[in-house]
Amino acid sequence: MPIARLAILTLLALAAFAGNSLLCRAALAHTQIDAASFTTLRMLSGALTLWLLVRLRASPQPGQGNWRSALALFAYAVGFSFSYRQLPAAAGALILFGAVQTSMIGYGLWRGERLRPAQMAGLLLAAAGLLGLLLPGLSAPPLPEALLMLGAGVAWGVYSLRGKAGGDPLKVTAGNFLRAAPMAILLSLVMLHDARYDASGYLYALLSGALASGVGYAIWYTALPYLKATTAATVQLSVPVIAAAGAILFLGESITMRLIAASLAILGGIALVLLTARR
């Protein structure tokens, strides 16, 4: 693949990942849609878009997903949506990303992987950044929602680890979205008394599912085979930064010194782990 095309596809995918945070926060902070309805519409539109993309691409490689991975995907989507009722977009994206990467690195350690001293220092720095962001204070994000986002990040880490050997990644993702959609519908039925109709909120949810999730994953999986593993992991460090810039430009959010310090610690620590990894 030409370098220019690869760079464009990678940037589009990263923008889509950050867009999920912006769309969810915009919907739940600036419209009347409830978190359960947002989750359901996101899962349904994402499942439909991914199914159509799989049908159009017709890859010979097998892949269909499974119910355990779908449950992890559902847990991520629920924690993601419900946390953004109060959590700023920039802080949410940073907590999510930090939790995903830290949980995946922690799983590797539990399985017996060994880190170099520089990598261990990076992991401790990232953990300290997450802890510092969550400590009480005037500029701290609301703790219940922050913990929900932490849970969402761990669930996404579990989902990512389970999908490492699952066949064609787009087919696997489509299969898991299709399995998670009924779970989201059940959630909406259970919380029907809290449901609120809002055309703008519904539109944000559909865009989050169809474009930021469905098309975003399709673009990412198109570029991923041409990226080195460390490059693919490292470029994702830009997602919270893109989300923060979008939150300032489009949602009118402000960036605190606490968030800046935590970002430097979390993203710098994870970068240290990734860039000093053994080949």
Short mmCIF file of C-alpha atoms in Angstrom, two decimals:
data_model
loop_
_atom_site.label_atom_id
_atom_site.label_comp_id
_atom_site.label_asym_id
_atom_site.label_seq_id
_atom_site.Cartn_x
_atom_site.Cartn_y
_atom_site.Cartn_z
CA MET A 1 0.00 0.00 0.00
CA PRO A 2 1.37 3.47 -0.85
CA ILE A 3 2.58 5.36 2.21
CA ALA A 4 0.32 8.34 1.54
CA ARG A 5 -2.78 6.17 1.38
CA LEU A 6 -1.74 4.26 4.49
CA ALA A 7 -1.24 7.53 6.39
CA ILE A 8 -4.66 8.85 5.33
CA LEU A 9 -6.43 5.61 6.29
CA THR A 10 -4.67 5.54 9.66
CA LEU A 11 -5.58 9.16 10.41
CA LEU A 12 -9.21 8.55 9.43
CA ALA A 13 -9.41 5.52 11.70
CA LEU A 14 -7.90 7.38 14.65
CA ALA A 15 -10.29 10.29 14.07
CA ALA A 16 -13.19 7.82 14.06
CA PHE A 17 -12.08 6.33 17.39
CA ALA A 18 -11.87 9.80 18.94
CA GLY A 19 -15.18 10.67 17.28
CA ASN A 20 -16.94 8.02 19.34
CA SER A 21 -16.11 9.95 22.51
CA LEU A 22 -17.18 13.26 21.01
CA LEU A 23 -20.46 11.93 19.60
CA CYS A 24 -21.38 10.14 22.81
CA ARG A 25 -20.59 13.15 24.99
CA ALA A 26 -22.42 15.52 22.62
CA ALA A 27 -25.50 13.30 22.66
CA LEU A 28 -25.69 12.76 26.41
CA ALA A 29 -24.68 16.30 27.43
CA HIS A 30 -26.47 18.38 24.81
CA THR A 31 -29.57 16.34 23.86
CA GLN A 32 -32.26 14.50 25.80
CA ILE A 33 -31.37 10.96 24.70
CA ASP A 34 -30.78 8.47 27.51
CA ALA A 35 -27.64 6.34 27.78
CA ALA A 36 -29.44 3.01 27.22
CA SER A 37 -31.05 4.22 23.99
CA PHE A 38 -27.72 5.60 22.79
CA THR A 39 -26.05 2.24 23.47
CA THR A 40 -28.77 0.31 21.65
CA LEU A 41 -28.78 2.53 18.58
CA ARG A 42 -24.99 2.46 18.44
CA MET A 43 -24.88 -1.34 18.63
CA LEU A 44 -27.68 -1.79 16.07
CA SER A 45 -26.29 0.68 13.52
CA GLY A 46 -22.76 -0.65 14.04
CA ALA A 47 -23.90 -4.24 13.54
CA LEU A 48 -25.82 -3.37 10.37
CA THR A 49 -22.93 -1.36 8.90
CA LEU A 50 -20.34 -4.03 9.67
CA TRP A 51 -22.59 -6.78 8.28
CA LEU A 52 -22.98 -4.82 5.03
CA LEU A 53 -19.22 -4.21 4.80
CA VAL A 54 -18.51 -7.90 5.33
CA ARG A 55 -20.99 -8.81 2.59
CA LEU A 56 -19.45 -6.29 0.19
CA ARG A 57 -15.86 -7.34 0.86
CA ALA A 58 -16.45 -11.12 0.70
CA SER A 59 -13.13 -12.12 2.30
CA PRO A 60 -12.29 -15.86 2.15
CA GLN A 61 -10.78 -15.76 5.66
CA PRO A 62 -13.15 -17.20 8.31
CA GLY A 63 -14.35 -15.32 11.37
CA GLN A 64 -17.67 -15.04 13.18
CA GLY A 65 -17.20 -13.83 16.75
CA ASN A 66 -18.56 -15.47 19.91
CA TRP A 67 -20.85 -14.72 22.84
CA ARG A 68 -18.12 -14.13 25.42
CA SER A 69 -16.47 -11.49 23.28
CA ALA A 70 -19.90 -9.99 22.56
CA LEU A 71 -20.52 -9.74 26.31
CA ALA A 72 -17.21 -7.89 26.76
CA LEU A 73 -18.16 -5.58 23.86
CA PHE A 74 -21.55 -4.94 25.45
CA ALA A 75 -19.97 -4.20 28.86
CA TYR A 76 -17.62 -1.71 27.19
CA ALA A 77 -20.48 0.01 25.31
CA VAL A 78 -22.64 0.32 28.44
CA GLY A 79 -19.86 1.70 30.62
CA PHE A 80 -18.81 4.05 27.81
CA SER A 81 -22.29 5.51 27.34
CA PHE A 82 -23.34 5.78 30.98
CA SER A 83 -20.03 7.39 32.01
CA TYR A 84 -20.39 10.14 29.41
CA ARG A 85 -23.53 11.44 31.07
CA GLN A 86 -21.22 13.47 33.34
CA LEU A 87 -17.66 12.80 32.20
CA PRO A 88 -15.99 15.34 29.85
CA ALA A 89 -15.02 13.92 26.46
CA ALA A 90 -11.29 14.53 26.84
CA ALA A 91 -11.04 12.99 30.31
CA GLY A 92 -13.21 10.06 29.24
CA ALA A 93 -11.06 9.25 26.23
CA LEU A 94 -7.90 9.43 28.34
CA ILE A 95 -9.29 7.18 31.09
CA LEU A 96 -10.61 4.70 28.52
CA PHE A 97 -7.35 4.51 26.60
CA GLY A 98 -5.23 4.27 29.75
CA ALA A 99 -7.41 1.48 31.13
CA VAL A 100 -7.35 -0.48 27.87
CA GLN A 101 -3.60 -0.39 27.48
CA THR A 102 -2.81 -0.90 31.16
CA SER A 103 -5.15 -3.89 31.45
CA MET A 104 -3.67 -5.53 28.35
CA ILE A 105 -0.11 -4.99 29.58
CA GLY A 106 -1.13 -6.25 33.03
CA TYR A 107 -2.59 -9.40 31.48
CA GLY A 108 0.70 -10.03 29.74
CA LEU A 109 2.53 -9.75 33.06
CA TRP A 110 0.06 -12.14 34.68
CA ARG A 111 0.73 -14.62 31.89
CA GLY A 112 4.45 -14.49 32.66
CA GLU A 113 5.74 -11.84 30.26
CA ARG A 114 8.73 -9.89 31.51
CA LEU A 115 9.26 -6.17 31.14
CA ARG A 116 12.53 -4.31 30.87
CA PRO A 117 13.23 -1.77 33.62
CA ALA A 118 12.28 1.09 31.27
CA GLN A 119 8.99 -0.64 30.44
CA MET A 120 8.19 -1.22 34.11
CA ALA A 121 8.91 2.45 34.79
CA GLY A 122 6.56 3.38 31.95
CA LEU A 123 3.80 1.15 33.30
CA LEU A 124 4.14 2.64 36.79
CA LEU A 125 4.11 6.15 35.31
CA ALA A 126 0.91 5.42 33.38
CA ALA A 127 -0.75 3.93 36.48
CA ALA A 128 0.30 6.97 38.52
CA GLY A 129 -1.20 9.23 35.87
CA LEU A 130 -4.54 7.41 36.05
CA LEU A 131 -4.51 7.54 39.85
CA GLY A 132 -3.60 11.22 39.85
CA LEU A 133 -6.45 12.00 37.48
CA LEU A 134 -8.99 10.24 39.73
CA LEU A 135 -7.85 11.64 43.10
CA PRO A 136 -10.33 14.05 44.72
CA GLY A 137 -9.97 17.72 43.87
CA LEU A 138 -11.72 20.65 42.25
CA SER A 139 -10.69 19.63 38.74
CA ALA A 140 -11.12 15.88 39.20
CA PRO A 141 -13.66 14.16 36.92
CA PRO A 142 -16.76 12.79 38.70
CA LEU A 143 -15.64 9.58 40.39
CA PRO A 144 -18.64 7.29 39.67
CA GLU A 145 -18.51 8.04 35.94
CA ALA A 146 -14.71 7.80 35.93
CA LEU A 147 -14.93 4.33 37.48
CA LEU A 148 -17.53 3.36 34.89
CA MET A 149 -15.13 4.42 32.14
CA LEU A 150 -12.33 2.47 33.80
CA GLY A 151 -14.58 -0.58 33.69
CA ALA A 152 -15.35 0.12 30.04
CA GLY A 153 -11.61 0.27 29.31
CA VAL A 154 -10.97 -3.04 31.05
CA ALA A 155 -13.86 -4.61 29.11
CA TRP A 156 -12.41 -3.33 25.84
CA GLY A 157 -9.02 -4.69 26.85
CA VAL A 158 -10.60 -8.12 27.44
CA TYR A 159 -12.39 -7.85 24.10
CA SER A 160 -9.14 -6.97 22.32
CA LEU A 161 -7.25 -9.85 23.92
CA ARG A 162 -9.98 -12.33 23.02
CA GLY A 163 -9.97 -11.15 19.41
CA LYS A 164 -6.26 -11.65 18.76
CA ALA A 165 -6.73 -15.10 17.24
CA GLY A 166 -10.30 -14.94 16.04
CA GLY A 167 -9.89 -14.99 12.24
CA ASP A 168 -10.82 -12.12 9.92
CA PRO A 169 -11.06 -9.12 12.28
CA LEU A 170 -13.87 -7.38 10.38
CA LYS A 171 -15.99 -10.55 10.34
CA VAL A 172 -15.26 -11.18 14.00
CA THR A 173 -16.20 -7.60 14.92
CA ALA A 174 -19.40 -7.80 12.87
CA GLY A 175 -20.33 -11.10 14.54
CA ASN A 176 -19.73 -9.67 18.00
CA PHE A 177 -21.76 -6.54 17.25
CA LEU A 178 -24.63 -8.71 15.99
CA ARG A 179 -24.52 -10.72 19.22
CA ALA A 180 -24.23 -7.63 21.44
CA ALA A 181 -27.19 -5.87 19.78
CA PRO A 182 -29.88 -8.06 21.48
CA MET A 183 -28.20 -7.43 24.84
CA ALA A 184 -28.49 -3.69 24.22
CA ILE A 185 -32.15 -4.04 23.20
CA LEU A 186 -32.84 -5.92 26.44
CA LEU A 187 -31.14 -3.14 28.40
CA SER A 188 -33.36 -0.53 26.74
CA LEU A 189 -36.46 -2.58 27.56
CA VAL A 190 -35.42 -2.87 31.20
CA MET A 191 -34.80 0.89 31.36
CA LEU A 192 -37.78 1.85 29.22
CA HIS A 193 -39.12 4.16 31.93
CA ASP A 194 -36.02 6.37 31.47
CA ALA A 195 -36.19 6.44 27.64
CA ARG A 196 -36.37 9.85 26.03
CA TYR A 197 -36.88 10.59 22.36
CA ASP A 198 -34.57 13.18 20.84
CA ALA A 199 -33.94 13.36 17.09
CA SER A 200 -30.49 14.93 17.46
CA GLY A 201 -29.46 12.39 20.09
CA TYR A 202 -30.64 9.55 17.87
CA LEU A 203 -28.61 10.97 14.99
CA TYR A 204 -25.46 11.15 17.13
CA ALA A 205 -25.98 7.52 18.20
CA LEU A 206 -26.44 6.36 14.61
CA LEU A 207 -23.32 8.23 13.52
CA SER A 208 -21.37 6.73 16.41
CA GLY A 209 -22.43 3.22 15.44
CA ALA A 210 -22.37 3.40 11.66
CA LEU A 211 -19.46 5.77 10.99
CA ALA A 212 -17.23 6.04 14.07
CA SER A 213 -17.59 2.34 14.92
CA GLY A 214 -18.55 0.42 11.76
CA VAL A 215 -16.70 2.36 9.08
CA GLY A 216 -13.95 3.33 11.53
CA TYR A 217 -13.14 -0.30 12.32
CA ALA A 218 -13.28 -1.24 8.64
CA ILE A 219 -10.74 1.49 7.80
CA TRP A 220 -8.51 0.48 10.71
CA TYR A 221 -8.48 -3.18 9.71
CA THR A 222 -7.64 -2.15 6.15
CA ALA A 223 -4.56 -0.25 7.33
CA LEU A 224 -3.54 -2.58 10.17
CA PRO A 225 -1.85 -5.33 8.08
CA TYR A 226 0.56 -2.72 6.69
CA LEU A 227 1.56 -1.29 10.09
CA LYS A 228 4.17 -2.73 12.42
CA ALA A 229 2.72 -3.87 15.73
CA THR A 230 4.57 -1.20 17.69
CA THR A 231 3.56 1.46 15.17
CA ALA A 232 -0.09 0.44 15.35
CA ALA A 233 -0.02 0.56 19.14
CA THR A 234 1.91 3.83 19.30
CA VAL A 235 -0.23 5.81 16.85
CA GLN A 236 -3.26 5.06 19.05
CA LEU A 237 -1.66 7.33 21.65
CA SER A 238 -3.02 10.18 19.55
CA VAL A 239 -6.68 9.21 20.12
CA PRO A 240 -7.09 11.01 23.50
CA VAL A 241 -5.25 14.02 22.05
CA ILE A 242 -7.61 14.16 19.05
CA ALA A 243 -10.58 13.76 21.39
CA ALA A 244 -9.32 16.60 23.60
CA ALA A 245 -8.87 18.90 20.60
CA GLY A 246 -12.35 18.03 19.34
CA ALA A 247 -13.85 18.61 22.80
CA ILE A 248 -12.36 22.13 22.88
CA LEU A 249 -13.39 22.99 19.32
CA PHE A 250 -16.84 21.41 19.13
CA LEU A 251 -18.09 20.94 22.69
CA GLY A 252 -16.65 24.01 24.37
CA GLU A 253 -14.79 22.02 27.01
CA SER A 254 -11.78 23.39 28.84
CA ILE A 255 -8.57 21.49 29.53
CA THR A 256 -7.26 21.60 33.11
CA MET A 257 -3.67 21.36 34.26
CA ARG A 258 -4.57 18.11 36.03
CA LEU A 259 -5.73 16.62 32.73
CA ILE A 260 -2.59 17.81 30.94
CA ALA A 261 -0.32 16.33 33.64
CA ALA A 262 -2.25 13.06 33.65
CA SER A 263 -2.13 12.89 29.87
CA LEU A 264 1.63 13.32 29.83
CA ALA A 265 2.05 10.62 32.47
CA ILE A 266 -0.39 8.10 30.98
CA LEU A 267 0.48 8.53 27.32
CA GLY A 268 4.20 8.97 28.01
CA GLY A 269 4.28 5.88 30.21
CA ILE A 270 2.48 3.72 27.68
CA ALA A 271 4.71 5.02 24.89
CA LEU A 272 7.73 4.04 26.97
CA VAL A 273 6.37 0.50 27.36
CA LEU A 274 5.59 0.15 23.66
CA LEU A 275 8.72 1.71 22.20
CA THR A 276 11.11 -0.26 24.39
CA ALA A 277 9.37 -3.61 23.91
CA ARG A 278 11.45 -6.62 22.88
CA ARG A 279 11.07 -7.55 19.23
#
